[in-house]
Short mmCIF file of C-alpha atoms in Angstrom, two decimals:
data_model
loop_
_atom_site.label_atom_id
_atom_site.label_comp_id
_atom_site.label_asym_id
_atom_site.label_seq_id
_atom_site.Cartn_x
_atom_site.Cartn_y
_atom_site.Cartn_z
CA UNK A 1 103.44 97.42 111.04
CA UNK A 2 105.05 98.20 107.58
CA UNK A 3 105.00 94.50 106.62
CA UNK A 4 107.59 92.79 104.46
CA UNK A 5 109.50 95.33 103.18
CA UNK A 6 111.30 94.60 99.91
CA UNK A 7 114.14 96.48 97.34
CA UNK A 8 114.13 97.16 94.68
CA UNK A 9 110.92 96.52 93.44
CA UNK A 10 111.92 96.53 89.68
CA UNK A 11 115.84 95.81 88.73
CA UNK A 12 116.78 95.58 85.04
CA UNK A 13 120.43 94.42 84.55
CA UNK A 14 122.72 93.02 82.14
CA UNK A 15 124.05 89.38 81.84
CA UNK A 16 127.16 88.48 84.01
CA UNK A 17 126.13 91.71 86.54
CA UNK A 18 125.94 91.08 90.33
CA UNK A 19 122.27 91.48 91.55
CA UNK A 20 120.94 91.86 94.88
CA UNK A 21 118.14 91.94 96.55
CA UNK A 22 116.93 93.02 100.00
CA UNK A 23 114.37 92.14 102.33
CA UNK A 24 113.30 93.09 105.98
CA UNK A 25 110.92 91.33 107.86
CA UNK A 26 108.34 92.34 110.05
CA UNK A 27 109.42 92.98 113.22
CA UNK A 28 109.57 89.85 115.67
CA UNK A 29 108.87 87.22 112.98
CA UNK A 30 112.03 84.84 113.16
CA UNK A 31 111.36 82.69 110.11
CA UNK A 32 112.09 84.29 106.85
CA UNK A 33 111.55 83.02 103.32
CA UNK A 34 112.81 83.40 99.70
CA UNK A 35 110.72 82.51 96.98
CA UNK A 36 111.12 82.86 92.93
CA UNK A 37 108.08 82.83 91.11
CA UNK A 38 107.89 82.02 87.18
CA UNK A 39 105.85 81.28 84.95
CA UNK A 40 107.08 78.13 84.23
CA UNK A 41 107.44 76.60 87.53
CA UNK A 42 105.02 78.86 89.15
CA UNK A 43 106.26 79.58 93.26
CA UNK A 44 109.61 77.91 94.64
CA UNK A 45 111.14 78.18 98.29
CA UNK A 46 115.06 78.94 97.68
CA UNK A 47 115.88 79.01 101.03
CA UNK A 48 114.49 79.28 105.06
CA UNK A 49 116.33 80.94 107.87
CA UNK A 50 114.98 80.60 110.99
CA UNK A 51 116.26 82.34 113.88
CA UNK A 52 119.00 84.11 111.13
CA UNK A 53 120.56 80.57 110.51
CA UNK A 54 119.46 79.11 107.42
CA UNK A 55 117.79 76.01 107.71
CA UNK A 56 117.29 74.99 104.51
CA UNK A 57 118.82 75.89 100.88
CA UNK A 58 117.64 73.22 99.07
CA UNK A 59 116.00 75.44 96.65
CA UNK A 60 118.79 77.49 96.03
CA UNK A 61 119.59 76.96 92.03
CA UNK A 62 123.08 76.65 91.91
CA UNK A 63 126.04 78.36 93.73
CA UNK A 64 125.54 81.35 91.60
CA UNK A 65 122.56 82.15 94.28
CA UNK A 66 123.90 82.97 97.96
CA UNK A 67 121.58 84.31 100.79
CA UNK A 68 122.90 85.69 104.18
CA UNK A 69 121.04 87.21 107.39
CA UNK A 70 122.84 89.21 109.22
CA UNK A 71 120.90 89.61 111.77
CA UNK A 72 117.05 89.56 112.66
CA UNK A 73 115.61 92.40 110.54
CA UNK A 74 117.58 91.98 107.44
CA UNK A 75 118.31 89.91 104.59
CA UNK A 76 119.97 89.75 101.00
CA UNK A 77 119.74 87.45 97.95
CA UNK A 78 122.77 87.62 95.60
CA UNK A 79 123.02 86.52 92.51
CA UNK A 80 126.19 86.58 90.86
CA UNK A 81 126.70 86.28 87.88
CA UNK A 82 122.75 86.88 86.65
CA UNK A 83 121.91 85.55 83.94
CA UNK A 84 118.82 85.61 81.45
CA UNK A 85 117.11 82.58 83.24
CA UNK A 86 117.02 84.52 86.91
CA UNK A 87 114.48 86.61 85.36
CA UNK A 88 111.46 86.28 87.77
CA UNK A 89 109.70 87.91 90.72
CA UNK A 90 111.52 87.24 94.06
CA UNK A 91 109.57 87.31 97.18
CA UNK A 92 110.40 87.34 100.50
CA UNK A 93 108.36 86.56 103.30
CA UNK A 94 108.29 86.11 107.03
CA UNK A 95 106.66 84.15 110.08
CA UNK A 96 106.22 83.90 113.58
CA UNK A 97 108.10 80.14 114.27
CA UNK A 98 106.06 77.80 117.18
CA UNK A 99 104.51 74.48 116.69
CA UNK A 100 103.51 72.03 113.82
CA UNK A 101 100.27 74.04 113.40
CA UNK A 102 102.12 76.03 111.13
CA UNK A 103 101.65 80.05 111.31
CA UNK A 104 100.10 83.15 108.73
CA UNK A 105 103.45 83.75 106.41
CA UNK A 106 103.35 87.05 105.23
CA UNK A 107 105.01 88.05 101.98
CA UNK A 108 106.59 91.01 100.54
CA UNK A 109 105.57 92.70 97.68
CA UNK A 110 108.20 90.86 95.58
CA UNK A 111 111.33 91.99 93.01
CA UNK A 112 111.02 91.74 89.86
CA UNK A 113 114.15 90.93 88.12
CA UNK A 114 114.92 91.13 84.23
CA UNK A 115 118.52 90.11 82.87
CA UNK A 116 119.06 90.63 79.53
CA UNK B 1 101.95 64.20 90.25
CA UNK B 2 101.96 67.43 92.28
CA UNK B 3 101.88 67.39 95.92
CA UNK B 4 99.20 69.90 95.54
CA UNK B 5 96.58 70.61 93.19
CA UNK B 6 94.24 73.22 92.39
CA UNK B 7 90.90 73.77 90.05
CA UNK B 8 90.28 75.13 88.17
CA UNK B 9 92.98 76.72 86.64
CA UNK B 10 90.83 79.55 85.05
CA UNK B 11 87.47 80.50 86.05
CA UNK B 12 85.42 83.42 84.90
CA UNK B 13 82.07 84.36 87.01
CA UNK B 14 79.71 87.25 86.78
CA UNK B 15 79.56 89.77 89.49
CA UNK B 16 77.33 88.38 92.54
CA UNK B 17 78.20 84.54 92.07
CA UNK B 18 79.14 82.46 94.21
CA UNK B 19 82.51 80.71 93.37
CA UNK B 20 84.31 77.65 94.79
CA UNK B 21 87.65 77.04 93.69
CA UNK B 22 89.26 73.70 94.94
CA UNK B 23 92.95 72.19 96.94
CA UNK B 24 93.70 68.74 97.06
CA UNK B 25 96.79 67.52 98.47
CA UNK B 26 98.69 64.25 98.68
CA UNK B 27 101.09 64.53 101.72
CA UNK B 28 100.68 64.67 105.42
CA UNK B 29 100.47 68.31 106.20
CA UNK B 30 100.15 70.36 109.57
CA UNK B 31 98.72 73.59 107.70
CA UNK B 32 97.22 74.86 104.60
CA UNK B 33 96.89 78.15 103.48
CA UNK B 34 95.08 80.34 101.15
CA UNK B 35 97.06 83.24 99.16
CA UNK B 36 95.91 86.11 97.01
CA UNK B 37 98.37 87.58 94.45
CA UNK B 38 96.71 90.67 92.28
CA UNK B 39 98.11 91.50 88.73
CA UNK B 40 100.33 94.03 90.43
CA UNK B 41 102.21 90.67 91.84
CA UNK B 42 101.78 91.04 95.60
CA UNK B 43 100.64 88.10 97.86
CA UNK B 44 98.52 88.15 100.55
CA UNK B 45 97.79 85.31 102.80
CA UNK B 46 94.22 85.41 103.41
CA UNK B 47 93.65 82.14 105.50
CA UNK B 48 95.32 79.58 107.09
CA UNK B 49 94.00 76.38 108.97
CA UNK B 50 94.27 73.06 109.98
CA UNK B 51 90.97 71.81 110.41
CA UNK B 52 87.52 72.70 110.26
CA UNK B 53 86.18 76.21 108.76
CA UNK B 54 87.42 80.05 109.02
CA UNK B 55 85.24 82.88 107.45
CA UNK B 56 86.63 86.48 106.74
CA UNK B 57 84.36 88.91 104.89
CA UNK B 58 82.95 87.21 102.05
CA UNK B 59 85.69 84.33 101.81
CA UNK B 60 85.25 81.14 103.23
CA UNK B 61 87.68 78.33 103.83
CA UNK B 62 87.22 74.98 104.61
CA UNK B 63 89.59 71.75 105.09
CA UNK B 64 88.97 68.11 104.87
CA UNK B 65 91.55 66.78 106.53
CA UNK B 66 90.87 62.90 106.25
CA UNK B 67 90.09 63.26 102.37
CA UNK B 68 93.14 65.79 101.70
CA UNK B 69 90.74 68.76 100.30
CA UNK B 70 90.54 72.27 100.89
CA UNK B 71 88.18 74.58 99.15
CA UNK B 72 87.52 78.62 99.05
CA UNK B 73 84.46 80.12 98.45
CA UNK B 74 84.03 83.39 97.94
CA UNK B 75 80.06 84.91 97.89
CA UNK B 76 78.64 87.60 96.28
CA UNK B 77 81.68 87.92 94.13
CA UNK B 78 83.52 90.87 92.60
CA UNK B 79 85.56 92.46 89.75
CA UNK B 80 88.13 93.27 92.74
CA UNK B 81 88.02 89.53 93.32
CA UNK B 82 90.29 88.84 90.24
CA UNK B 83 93.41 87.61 90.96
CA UNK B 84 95.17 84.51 91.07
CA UNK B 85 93.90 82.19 94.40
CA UNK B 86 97.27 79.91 95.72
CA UNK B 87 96.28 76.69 97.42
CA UNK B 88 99.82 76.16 99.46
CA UNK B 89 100.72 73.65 102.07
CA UNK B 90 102.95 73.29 104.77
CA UNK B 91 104.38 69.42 104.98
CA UNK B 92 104.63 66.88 107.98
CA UNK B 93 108.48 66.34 107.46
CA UNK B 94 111.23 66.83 109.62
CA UNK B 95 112.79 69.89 109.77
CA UNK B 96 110.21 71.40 106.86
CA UNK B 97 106.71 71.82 108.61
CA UNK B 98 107.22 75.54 108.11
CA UNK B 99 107.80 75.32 104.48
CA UNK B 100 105.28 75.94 101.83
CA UNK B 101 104.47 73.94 98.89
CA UNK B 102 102.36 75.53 96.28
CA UNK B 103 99.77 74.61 94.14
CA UNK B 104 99.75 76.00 90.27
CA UNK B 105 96.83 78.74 90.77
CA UNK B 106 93.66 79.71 89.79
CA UNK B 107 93.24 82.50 87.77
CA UNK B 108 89.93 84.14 88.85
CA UNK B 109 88.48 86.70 86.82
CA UNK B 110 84.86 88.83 87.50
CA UNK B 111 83.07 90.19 85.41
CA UNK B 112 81.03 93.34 86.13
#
């Protein structure tokens, strides 16, 4: 299996652009997971989908951020309009759902995103 | 105070020690795991338990769950060891037992 399987890997974009960023989870894992990692506040969940509806966006910023699954094997992260404060890495990641006992999560290889 | 804490934060060790690195948590949780991220910036999951003791390789992974501690050990360590080690937790809430909270990290670096 291929893994998570993220684009791009680097973006560099200007203030006020639309940015987004793609994901595809491994095949048969029906929890997916977007994550921003920074420096400052190290590793944050933005928002779960399970099952392609999202559970919980809790995490999500502020309505400039908007995530959508289409359908099982695909997923975006928008961000519009960016601004010099979304710079970060962006993972996504994906999991098997079943039971409290939790399950591996498996993570992409992250985007990095710089808005000057 | 952080749901989840790791240390050390840094730790340097020469090649062939034996290093511990530490997870204690504050919540009721139904999983912990253990993450790798490399200076390139990927993440690997490299355990994740509920109880007891799992063993891969030269890592080791053990949780407490009654005093809320989880350690990794790694033996006969490495220079391909360094990276950052990511305590993270999955919490007993409703609706959220698949979610991950993190710990802050511990940069590991080995020294050849």
């Amino acid at each position: 299996d291929a893994g998570v399987i993220q684009s791009p890997r680097h973006e560099v974009t200007e203030m006020g652009q639309e940015v987004t960023l793609r994901c595809k989870p491994i095949s048969g894992h029906n929890s997916l997971f977007w994550y921003r990692q920074t420096m400052m506040r190290g590793l944050e969940l933005l928002i779960y989908f399970n099952n392609n509806v999202p559970i919980d966006d809790s995490g999500m910023p502020e309505d400039r951020f908007s995530a959508k699954m289409p359908n099982a094997s695909f997923s975006t992260l928008k961000i519009q309009p960016s601004e010099p404060r979304d710079s970060a890495v962006y993972f996504c990641a994906s999991s098997r759902t079943g039971g409290l006992g939790g399950n591996t999560i498996y993570f992409g290889e992250g985007s990095w995103l710089t808005v000057v | 105070k952080n749901e989840v804490e790791q240390s050390p934060q840094n730790l340097t060790a020469q090649e062939g020690e034996f290093i511990t690195i530490n997870c204690s948590y504050s919540v009721g949780i139904s999983a912990l795991h253990w993450l790798q991220q490399h200076p390139g910036g990927g993440i690997v999951s490299l355990f994740m338990l509920s109880s007891g003791k799992k063993k891969h390789g030269r890592l080791i992974a053990t949780i407490n769950i009654q005093e809320k501690h989880s350690s990794l050990h790694i033996t006969a360590s490495h220079p391909r060891d360094s990276a950052v080690y990511i305590c993270a937790v999955s919490l007993l809430s409703s609706g959220s037992a698949r979610q991950l909270t993190f710990g802050s990290g511990t940069q590991l670096t080995v020294l050849p």
